Short mmCIF file of C-alpha atoms in Angstrom, two decimals:
data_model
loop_
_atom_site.label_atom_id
_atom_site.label_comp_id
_atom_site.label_asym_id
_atom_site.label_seq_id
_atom_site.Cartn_x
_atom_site.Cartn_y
_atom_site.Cartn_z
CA UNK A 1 0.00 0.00 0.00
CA UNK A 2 1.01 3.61 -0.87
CA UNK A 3 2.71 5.20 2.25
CA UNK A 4 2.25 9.11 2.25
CA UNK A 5 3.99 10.75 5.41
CA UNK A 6 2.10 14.28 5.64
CA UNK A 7 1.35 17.13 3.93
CA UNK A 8 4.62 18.92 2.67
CA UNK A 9 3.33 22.60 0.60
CA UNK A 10 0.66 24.12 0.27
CA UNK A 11 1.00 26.34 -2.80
CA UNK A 12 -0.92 29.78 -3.24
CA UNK A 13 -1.12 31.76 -6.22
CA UNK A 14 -1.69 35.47 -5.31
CA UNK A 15 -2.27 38.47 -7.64
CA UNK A 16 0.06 41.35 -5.80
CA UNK A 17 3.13 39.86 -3.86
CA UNK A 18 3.85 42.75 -1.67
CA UNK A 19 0.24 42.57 -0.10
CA UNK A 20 0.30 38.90 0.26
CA UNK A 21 3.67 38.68 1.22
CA UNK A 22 3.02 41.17 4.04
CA UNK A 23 -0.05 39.62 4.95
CA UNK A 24 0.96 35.66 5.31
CA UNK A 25 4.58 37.36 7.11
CA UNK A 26 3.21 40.50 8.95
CA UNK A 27 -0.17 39.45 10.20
CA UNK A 28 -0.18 36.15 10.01
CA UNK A 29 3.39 35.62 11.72
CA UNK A 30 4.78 32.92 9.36
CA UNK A 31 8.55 32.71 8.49
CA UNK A 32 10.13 32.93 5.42
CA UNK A 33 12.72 30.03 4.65
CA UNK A 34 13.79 31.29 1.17
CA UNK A 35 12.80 33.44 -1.72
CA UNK A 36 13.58 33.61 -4.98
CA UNK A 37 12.35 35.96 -7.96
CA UNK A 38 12.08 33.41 -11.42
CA UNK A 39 12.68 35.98 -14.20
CA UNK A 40 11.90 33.78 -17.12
CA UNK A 41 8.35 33.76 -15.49
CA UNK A 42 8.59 36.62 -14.11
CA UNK A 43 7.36 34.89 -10.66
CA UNK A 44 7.94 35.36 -6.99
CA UNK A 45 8.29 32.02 -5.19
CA UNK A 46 8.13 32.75 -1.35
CA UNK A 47 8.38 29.64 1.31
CA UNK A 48 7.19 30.40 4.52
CA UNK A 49 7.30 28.03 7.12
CA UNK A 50 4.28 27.20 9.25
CA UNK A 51 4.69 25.94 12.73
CA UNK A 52 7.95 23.64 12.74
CA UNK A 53 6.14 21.15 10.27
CA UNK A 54 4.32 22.75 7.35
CA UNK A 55 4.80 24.96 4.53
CA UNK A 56 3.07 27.39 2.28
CA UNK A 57 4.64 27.78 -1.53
CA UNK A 58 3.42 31.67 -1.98
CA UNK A 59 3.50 32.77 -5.88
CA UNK A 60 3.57 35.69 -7.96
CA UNK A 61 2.73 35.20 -11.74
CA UNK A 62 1.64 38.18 -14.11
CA UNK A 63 -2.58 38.59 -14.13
CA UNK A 64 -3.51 35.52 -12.54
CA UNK A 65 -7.07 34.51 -12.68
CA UNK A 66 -9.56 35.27 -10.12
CA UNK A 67 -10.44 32.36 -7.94
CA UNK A 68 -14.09 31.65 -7.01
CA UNK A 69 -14.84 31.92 -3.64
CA UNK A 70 -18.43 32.97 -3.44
CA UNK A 71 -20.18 30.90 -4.44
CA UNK A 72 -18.56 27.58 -2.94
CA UNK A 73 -16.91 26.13 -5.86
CA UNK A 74 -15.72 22.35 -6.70
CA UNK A 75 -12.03 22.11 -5.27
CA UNK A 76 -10.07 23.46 -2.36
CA UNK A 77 -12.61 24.87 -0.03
CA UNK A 78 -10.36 26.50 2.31
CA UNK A 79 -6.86 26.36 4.89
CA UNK A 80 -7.31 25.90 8.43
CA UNK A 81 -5.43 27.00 10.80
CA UNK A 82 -4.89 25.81 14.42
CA UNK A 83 -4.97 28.39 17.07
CA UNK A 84 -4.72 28.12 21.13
CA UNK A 85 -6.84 31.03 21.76
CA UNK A 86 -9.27 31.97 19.13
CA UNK A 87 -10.17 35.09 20.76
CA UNK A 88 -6.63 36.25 20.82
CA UNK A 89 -6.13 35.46 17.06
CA UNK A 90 -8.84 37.12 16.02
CA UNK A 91 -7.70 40.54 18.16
CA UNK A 92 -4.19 39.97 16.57
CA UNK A 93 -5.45 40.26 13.16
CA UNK A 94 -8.62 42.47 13.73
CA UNK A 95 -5.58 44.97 14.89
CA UNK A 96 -3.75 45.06 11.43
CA UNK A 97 -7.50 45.47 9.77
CA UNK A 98 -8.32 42.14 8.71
CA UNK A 99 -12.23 41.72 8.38
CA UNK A 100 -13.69 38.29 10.68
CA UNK A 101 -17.13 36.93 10.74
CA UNK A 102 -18.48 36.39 14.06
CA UNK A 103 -16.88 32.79 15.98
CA UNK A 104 -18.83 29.78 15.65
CA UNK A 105 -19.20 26.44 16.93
CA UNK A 106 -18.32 23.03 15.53
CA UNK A 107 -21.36 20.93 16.06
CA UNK A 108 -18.85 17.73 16.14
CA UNK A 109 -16.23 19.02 18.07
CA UNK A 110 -17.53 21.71 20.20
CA UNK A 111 -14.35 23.53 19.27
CA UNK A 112 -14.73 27.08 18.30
CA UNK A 113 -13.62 28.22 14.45
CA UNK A 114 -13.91 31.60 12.12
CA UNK A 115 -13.22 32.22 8.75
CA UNK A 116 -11.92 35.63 7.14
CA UNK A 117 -9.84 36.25 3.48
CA UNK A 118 -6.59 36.37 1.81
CA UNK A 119 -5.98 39.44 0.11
CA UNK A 120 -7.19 37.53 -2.78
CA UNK A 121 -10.33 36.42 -1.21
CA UNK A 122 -9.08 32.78 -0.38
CA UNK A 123 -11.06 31.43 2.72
CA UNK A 124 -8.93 31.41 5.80
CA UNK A 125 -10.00 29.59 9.01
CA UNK A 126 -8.69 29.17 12.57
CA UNK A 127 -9.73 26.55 14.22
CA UNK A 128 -8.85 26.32 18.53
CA UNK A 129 -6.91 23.50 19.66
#
């Protein structure tokens, strides 16, 4: 039987690297590992490290498409995040001006989760440990 060990990337395409660069760095707190401007695709690639286990692949490419998020759409739905404290994450980010709808509950869980966006628009959630 196939044996995968874990997730390794998660790659995001985004349409203006400073903002998202600044956002998944500044607000969000992750670390970049390396990054490296492609010139024959005139590209960004950005790793950032998440936690001590993951990482997110963050691109650049010239006029990307948009990517449907409203309506839900077939395909990734969105990344979740695990937090300790929801209530602290959300002041964290609220502070830098990043929109949150209101906490809910996880009916299966009973652990408490929000969503907000990207600068793109791509679903975010944390999710309390």
């Amino acid at each position: 039987m196939l044996k995968i060990n874990r997730v390794h990337h998660i790659a995001i395409i985004c349409s203006d690297y400073e903002r998202s660069k600044h956002f998944y760095t500044q607000i969000l707190g992750f670390k970049i590992i390396a990054e490296n401007y492609r010139a024959e695709r005139k590209s960004y690639k950005l790793d950032l490290a998440v936690g001590n286990l993951y990482q997110i692949e963050l691109f650049s490419f010239p006029d990307p498409a948009k990517r449907p998020s409203r309506p839900e759409a077939a395909g990734l739905r969105h990344l979740a995040f695990e937090v300790d404290n929801i209530d602290k994450a959300i002041a964290a980010i609220t502070a830098d001006g990043v929109e949150v709808e209101p906490i809910r509950v996880d009916e299966f869980t009973g652990k408490r989760f929000t969503f907000f966006a990207d600068p793109d628009g791509l679903p975010i959630e944390f999710y309390e440990r």
